[in-house]
PDB file of C-alpha atoms in Angstrom:
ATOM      1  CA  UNK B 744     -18.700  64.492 -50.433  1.00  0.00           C
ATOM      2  CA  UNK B 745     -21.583  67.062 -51.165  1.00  0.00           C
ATOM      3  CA  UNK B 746     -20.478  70.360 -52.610  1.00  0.00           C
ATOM      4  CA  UNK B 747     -20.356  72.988 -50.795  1.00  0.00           C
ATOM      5  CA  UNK B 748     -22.739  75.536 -52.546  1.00  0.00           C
ATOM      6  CA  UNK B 749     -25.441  72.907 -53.617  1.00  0.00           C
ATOM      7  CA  UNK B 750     -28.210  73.277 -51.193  1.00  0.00           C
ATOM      8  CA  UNK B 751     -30.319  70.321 -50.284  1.00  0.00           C
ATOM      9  CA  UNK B 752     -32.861  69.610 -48.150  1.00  0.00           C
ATOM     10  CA  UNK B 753     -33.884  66.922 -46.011  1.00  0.00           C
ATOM     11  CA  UNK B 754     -36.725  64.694 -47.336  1.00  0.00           C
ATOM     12  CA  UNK B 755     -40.031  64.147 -45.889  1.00  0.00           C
ATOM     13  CA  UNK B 756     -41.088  61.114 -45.625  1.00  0.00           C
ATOM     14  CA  UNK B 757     -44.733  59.983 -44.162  1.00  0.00           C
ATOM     15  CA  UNK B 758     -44.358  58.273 -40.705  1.00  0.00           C
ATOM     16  CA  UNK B 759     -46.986  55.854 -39.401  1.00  0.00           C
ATOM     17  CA  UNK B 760     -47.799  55.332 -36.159  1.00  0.00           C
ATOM     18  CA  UNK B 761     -49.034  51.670 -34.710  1.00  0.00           C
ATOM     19  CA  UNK B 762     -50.716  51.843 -31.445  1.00  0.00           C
ATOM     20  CA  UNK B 763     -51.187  48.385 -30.129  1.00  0.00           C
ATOM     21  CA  UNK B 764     -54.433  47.161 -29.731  1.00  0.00           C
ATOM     22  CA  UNK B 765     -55.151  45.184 -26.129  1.00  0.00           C
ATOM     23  CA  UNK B 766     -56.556  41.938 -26.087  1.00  0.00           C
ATOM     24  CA  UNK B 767     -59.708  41.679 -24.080  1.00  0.00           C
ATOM     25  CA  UNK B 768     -59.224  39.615 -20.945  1.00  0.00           C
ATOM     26  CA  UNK B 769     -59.259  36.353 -21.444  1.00  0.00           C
ATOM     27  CA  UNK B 770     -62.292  34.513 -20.787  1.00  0.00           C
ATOM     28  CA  UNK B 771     -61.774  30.599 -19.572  1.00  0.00           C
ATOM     29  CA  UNK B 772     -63.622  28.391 -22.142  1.00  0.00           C
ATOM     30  CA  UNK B 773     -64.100  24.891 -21.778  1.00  0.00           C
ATOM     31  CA  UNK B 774     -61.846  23.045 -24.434  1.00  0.00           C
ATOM     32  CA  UNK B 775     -64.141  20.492 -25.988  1.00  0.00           C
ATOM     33  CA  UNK B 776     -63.097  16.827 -25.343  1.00  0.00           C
ATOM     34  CA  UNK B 777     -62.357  15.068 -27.878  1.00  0.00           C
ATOM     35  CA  UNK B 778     -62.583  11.601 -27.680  1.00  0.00           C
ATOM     36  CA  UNK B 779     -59.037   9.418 -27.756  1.00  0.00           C
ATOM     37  CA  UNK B 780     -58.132   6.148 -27.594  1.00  0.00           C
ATOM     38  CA  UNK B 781     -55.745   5.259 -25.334  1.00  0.00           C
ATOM     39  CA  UNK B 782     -51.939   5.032 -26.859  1.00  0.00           C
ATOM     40  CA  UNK B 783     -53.009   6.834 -30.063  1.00  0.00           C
ATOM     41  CA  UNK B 784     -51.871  10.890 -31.048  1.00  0.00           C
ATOM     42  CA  UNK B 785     -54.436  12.696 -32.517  1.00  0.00           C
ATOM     43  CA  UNK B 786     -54.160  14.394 -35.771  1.00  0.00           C
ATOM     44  CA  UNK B 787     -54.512  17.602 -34.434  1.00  0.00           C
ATOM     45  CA  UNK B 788     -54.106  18.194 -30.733  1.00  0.00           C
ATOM     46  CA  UNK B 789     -55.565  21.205 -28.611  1.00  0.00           C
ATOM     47  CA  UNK B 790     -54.490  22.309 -25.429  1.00  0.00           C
ATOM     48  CA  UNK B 791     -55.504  24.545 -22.975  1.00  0.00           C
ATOM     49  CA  UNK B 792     -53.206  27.440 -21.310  1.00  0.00           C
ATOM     50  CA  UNK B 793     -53.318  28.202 -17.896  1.00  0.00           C
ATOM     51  CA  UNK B 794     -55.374  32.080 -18.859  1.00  0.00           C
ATOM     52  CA  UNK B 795     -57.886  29.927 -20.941  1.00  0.00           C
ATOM     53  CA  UNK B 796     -56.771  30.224 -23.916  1.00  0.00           C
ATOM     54  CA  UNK B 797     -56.897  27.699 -26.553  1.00  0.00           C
ATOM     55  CA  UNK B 798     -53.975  26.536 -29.061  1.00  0.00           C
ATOM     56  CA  UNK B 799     -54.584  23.618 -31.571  1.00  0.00           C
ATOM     57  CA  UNK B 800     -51.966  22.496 -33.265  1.00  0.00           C
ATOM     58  CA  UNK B 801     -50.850  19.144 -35.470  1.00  0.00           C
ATOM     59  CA  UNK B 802     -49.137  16.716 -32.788  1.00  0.00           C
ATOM     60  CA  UNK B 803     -46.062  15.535 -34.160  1.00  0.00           C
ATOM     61  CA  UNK B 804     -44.919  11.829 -34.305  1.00  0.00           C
ATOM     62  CA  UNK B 805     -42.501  11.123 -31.905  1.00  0.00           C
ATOM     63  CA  UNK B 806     -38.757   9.775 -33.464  1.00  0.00           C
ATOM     64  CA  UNK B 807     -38.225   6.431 -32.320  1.00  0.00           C
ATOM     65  CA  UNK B 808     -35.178   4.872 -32.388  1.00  0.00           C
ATOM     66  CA  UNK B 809     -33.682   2.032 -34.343  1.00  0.00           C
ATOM     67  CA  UNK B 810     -34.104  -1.066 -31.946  1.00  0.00           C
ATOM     68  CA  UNK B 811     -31.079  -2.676 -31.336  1.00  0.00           C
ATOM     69  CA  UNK B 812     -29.844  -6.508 -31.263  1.00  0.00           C
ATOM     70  CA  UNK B 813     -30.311  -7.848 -27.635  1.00  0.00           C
ATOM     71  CA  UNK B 814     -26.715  -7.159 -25.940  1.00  0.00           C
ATOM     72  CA  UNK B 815     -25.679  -9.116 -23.111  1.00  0.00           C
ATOM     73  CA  UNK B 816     -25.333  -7.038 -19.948  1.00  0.00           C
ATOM     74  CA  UNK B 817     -21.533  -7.742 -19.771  1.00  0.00           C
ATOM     75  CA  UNK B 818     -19.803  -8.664 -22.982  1.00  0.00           C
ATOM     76  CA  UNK B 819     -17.758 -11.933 -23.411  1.00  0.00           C
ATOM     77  CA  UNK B 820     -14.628 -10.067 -23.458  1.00  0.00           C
ATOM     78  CA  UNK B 821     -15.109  -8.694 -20.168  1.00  0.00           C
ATOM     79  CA  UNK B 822     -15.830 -11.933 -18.513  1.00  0.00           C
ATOM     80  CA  UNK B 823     -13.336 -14.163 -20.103  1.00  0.00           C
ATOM     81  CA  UNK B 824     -10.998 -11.109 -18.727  1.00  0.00           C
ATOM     82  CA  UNK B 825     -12.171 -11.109 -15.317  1.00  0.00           C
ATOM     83  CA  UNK B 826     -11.908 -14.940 -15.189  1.00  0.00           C
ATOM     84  CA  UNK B 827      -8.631 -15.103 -16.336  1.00  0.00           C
ATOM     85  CA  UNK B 828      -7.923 -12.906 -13.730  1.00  0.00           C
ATOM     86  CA  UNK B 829      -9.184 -15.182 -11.216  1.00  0.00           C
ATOM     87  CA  UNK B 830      -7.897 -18.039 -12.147  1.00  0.00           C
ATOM     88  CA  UNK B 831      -4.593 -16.199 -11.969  1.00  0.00           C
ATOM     89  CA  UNK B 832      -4.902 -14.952  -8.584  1.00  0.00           C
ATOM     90  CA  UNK B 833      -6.157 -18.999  -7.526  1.00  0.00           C
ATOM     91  CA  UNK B 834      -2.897 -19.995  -9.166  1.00  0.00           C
ATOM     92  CA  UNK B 835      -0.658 -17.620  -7.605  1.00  0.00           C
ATOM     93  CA  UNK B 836      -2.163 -17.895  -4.094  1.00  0.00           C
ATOM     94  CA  UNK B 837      -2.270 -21.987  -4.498  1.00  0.00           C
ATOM     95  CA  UNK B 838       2.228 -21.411  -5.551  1.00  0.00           C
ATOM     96  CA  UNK B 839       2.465 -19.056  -2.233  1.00  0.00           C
ATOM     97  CA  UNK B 840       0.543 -21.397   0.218  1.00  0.00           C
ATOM     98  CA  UNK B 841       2.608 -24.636  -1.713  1.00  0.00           C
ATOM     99  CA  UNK B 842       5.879 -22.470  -0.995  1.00  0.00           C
ATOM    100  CA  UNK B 843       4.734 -22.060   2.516  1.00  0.00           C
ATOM    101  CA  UNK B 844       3.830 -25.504   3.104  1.00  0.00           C
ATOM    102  CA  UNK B 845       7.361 -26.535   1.714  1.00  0.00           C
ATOM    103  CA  UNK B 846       9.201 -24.136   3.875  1.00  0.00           C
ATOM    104  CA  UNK B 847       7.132 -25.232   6.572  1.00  0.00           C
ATOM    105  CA  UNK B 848       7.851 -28.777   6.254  1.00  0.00           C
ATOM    106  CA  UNK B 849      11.757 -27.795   6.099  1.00  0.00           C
ATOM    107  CA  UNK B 850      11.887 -26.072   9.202  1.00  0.00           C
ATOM    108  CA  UNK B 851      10.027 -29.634  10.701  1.00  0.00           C
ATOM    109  CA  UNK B 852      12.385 -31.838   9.321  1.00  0.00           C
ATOM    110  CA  UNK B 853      15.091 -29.777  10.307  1.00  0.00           C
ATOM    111  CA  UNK B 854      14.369 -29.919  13.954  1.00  0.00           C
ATOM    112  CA  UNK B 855      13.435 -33.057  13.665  1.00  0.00           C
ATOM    113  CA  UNK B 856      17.235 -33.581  13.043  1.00  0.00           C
ATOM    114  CA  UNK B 857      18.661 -31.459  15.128  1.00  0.00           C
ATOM    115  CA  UNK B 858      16.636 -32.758  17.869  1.00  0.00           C
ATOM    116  CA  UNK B 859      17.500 -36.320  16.974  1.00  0.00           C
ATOM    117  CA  UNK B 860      21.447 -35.118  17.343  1.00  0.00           C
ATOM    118  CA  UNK B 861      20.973 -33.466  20.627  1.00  0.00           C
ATOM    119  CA  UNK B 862      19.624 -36.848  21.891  1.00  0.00           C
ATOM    120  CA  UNK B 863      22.280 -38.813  20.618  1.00  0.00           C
ATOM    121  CA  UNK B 864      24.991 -36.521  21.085  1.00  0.00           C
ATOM    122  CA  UNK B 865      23.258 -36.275  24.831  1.00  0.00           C
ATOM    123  CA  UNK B 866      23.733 -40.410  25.249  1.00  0.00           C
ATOM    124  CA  UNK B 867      27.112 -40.487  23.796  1.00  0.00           C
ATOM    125  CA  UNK B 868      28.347 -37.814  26.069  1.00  0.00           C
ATOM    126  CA  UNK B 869      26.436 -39.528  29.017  1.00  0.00           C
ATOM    127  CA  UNK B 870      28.340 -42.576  27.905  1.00  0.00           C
ATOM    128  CA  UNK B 871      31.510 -40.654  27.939  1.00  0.00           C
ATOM    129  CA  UNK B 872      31.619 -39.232  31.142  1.00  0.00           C
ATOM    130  CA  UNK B 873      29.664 -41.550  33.346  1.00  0.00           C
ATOM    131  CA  UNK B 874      32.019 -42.581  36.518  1.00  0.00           C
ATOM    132  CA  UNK B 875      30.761 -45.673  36.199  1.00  0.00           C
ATOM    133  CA  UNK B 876      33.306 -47.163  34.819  1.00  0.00           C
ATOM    134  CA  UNK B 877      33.418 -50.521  32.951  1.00  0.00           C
ATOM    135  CA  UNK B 878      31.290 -52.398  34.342  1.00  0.00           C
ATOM    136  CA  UNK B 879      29.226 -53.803  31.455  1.00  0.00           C
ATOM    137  CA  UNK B 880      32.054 -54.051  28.905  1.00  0.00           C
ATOM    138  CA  UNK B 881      34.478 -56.452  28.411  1.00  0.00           C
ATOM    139  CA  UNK B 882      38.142 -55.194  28.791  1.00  0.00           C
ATOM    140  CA  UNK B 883      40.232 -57.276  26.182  1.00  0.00           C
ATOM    141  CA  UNK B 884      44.020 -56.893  26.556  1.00  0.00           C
ATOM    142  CA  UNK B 885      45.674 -58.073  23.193  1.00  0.00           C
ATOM    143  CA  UNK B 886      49.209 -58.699  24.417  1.00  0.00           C
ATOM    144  CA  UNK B 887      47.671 -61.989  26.484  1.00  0.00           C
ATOM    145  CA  UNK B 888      45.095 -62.441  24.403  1.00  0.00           C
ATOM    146  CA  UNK B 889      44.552 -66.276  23.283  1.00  0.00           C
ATOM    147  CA  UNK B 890      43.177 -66.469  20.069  1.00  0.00           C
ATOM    148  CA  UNK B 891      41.541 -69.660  19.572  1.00  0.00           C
ATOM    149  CA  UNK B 892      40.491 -69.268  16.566  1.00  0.00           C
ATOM    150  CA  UNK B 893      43.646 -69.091  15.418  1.00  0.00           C
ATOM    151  CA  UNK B 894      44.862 -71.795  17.293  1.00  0.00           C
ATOM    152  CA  UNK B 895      47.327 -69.076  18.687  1.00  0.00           C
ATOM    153  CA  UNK B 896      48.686 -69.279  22.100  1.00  0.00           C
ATOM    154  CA  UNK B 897      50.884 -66.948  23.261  1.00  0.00           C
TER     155      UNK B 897
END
């Protein structure tokens, strides 16, 4: 980059030294009170650091924000979901216990029936096989029967 034979020297420049300066110690001082109303900011606020020192400052406004329509705590939607939902589950528990009921009934007619046909089955069979013969009937032979009715004699 340089050529070779050109000599050069560096350049001098003047250097400056800082050498910090140390604060004294710092010496707690009473902030004056200012007087505030209650609620209010004050222009220019001044607060006092734990070592005592002073800083003053402007106080800045806080942002507030927009205020918003009064909401509901639950919107419409949700509750005209959640009661439809309801009065789903009321219908489809009221179809299960009318199903049950219906069964139910069944099964009591039922045996109602078959109880009823193991009674009278139980008489006719007693009727059937009871040794007592004929006693209470009436024993009707037709051959010599006389019809008079009829007027026939035979």
């Amino acid at each position: 980059m340089y050529p070779e034979h050109t000599p050069h020297v560096p350049i001098q420049r003047a250097v400056e030294v800082h050498q910090p300066i140390p604060y004294p110690p710092a010496v707690p001082v009473a902030a004056p009170v200012v007087p505030v109303q209650p609620g209010t900011v004050p222009a220019v606020a001044s607060i006092v650091l734990p070592d005592g020192r002073v800083v003053t400052g402007y106080a800045i406004e806080p942002t507030r924000p927009e205020p918003v329509a009064a909401k509901p705590a639950v919107s419409r939607t949700a509750v005209n979901v959640a009661l439809g939902g309801a009065g789903f589950l009321a219908v489809c528990g009221g179809l299960v216990l009318l199903t049950s009921f219906i069964a139910a009934l069944t099964a009591f007619i039922t045996q109602l029936i078959i109880l009823a046909a193991v009674i009278f089955g139980g008489w006719i069979a007693v009727q059937i096989f009871s040794t007592r013969g004929h006693q209470g009937g009436t024993t009707v032979n037709i051959r010599k029967a006389v019809i008079k009715r009829n007027h026939f004699h035979g």
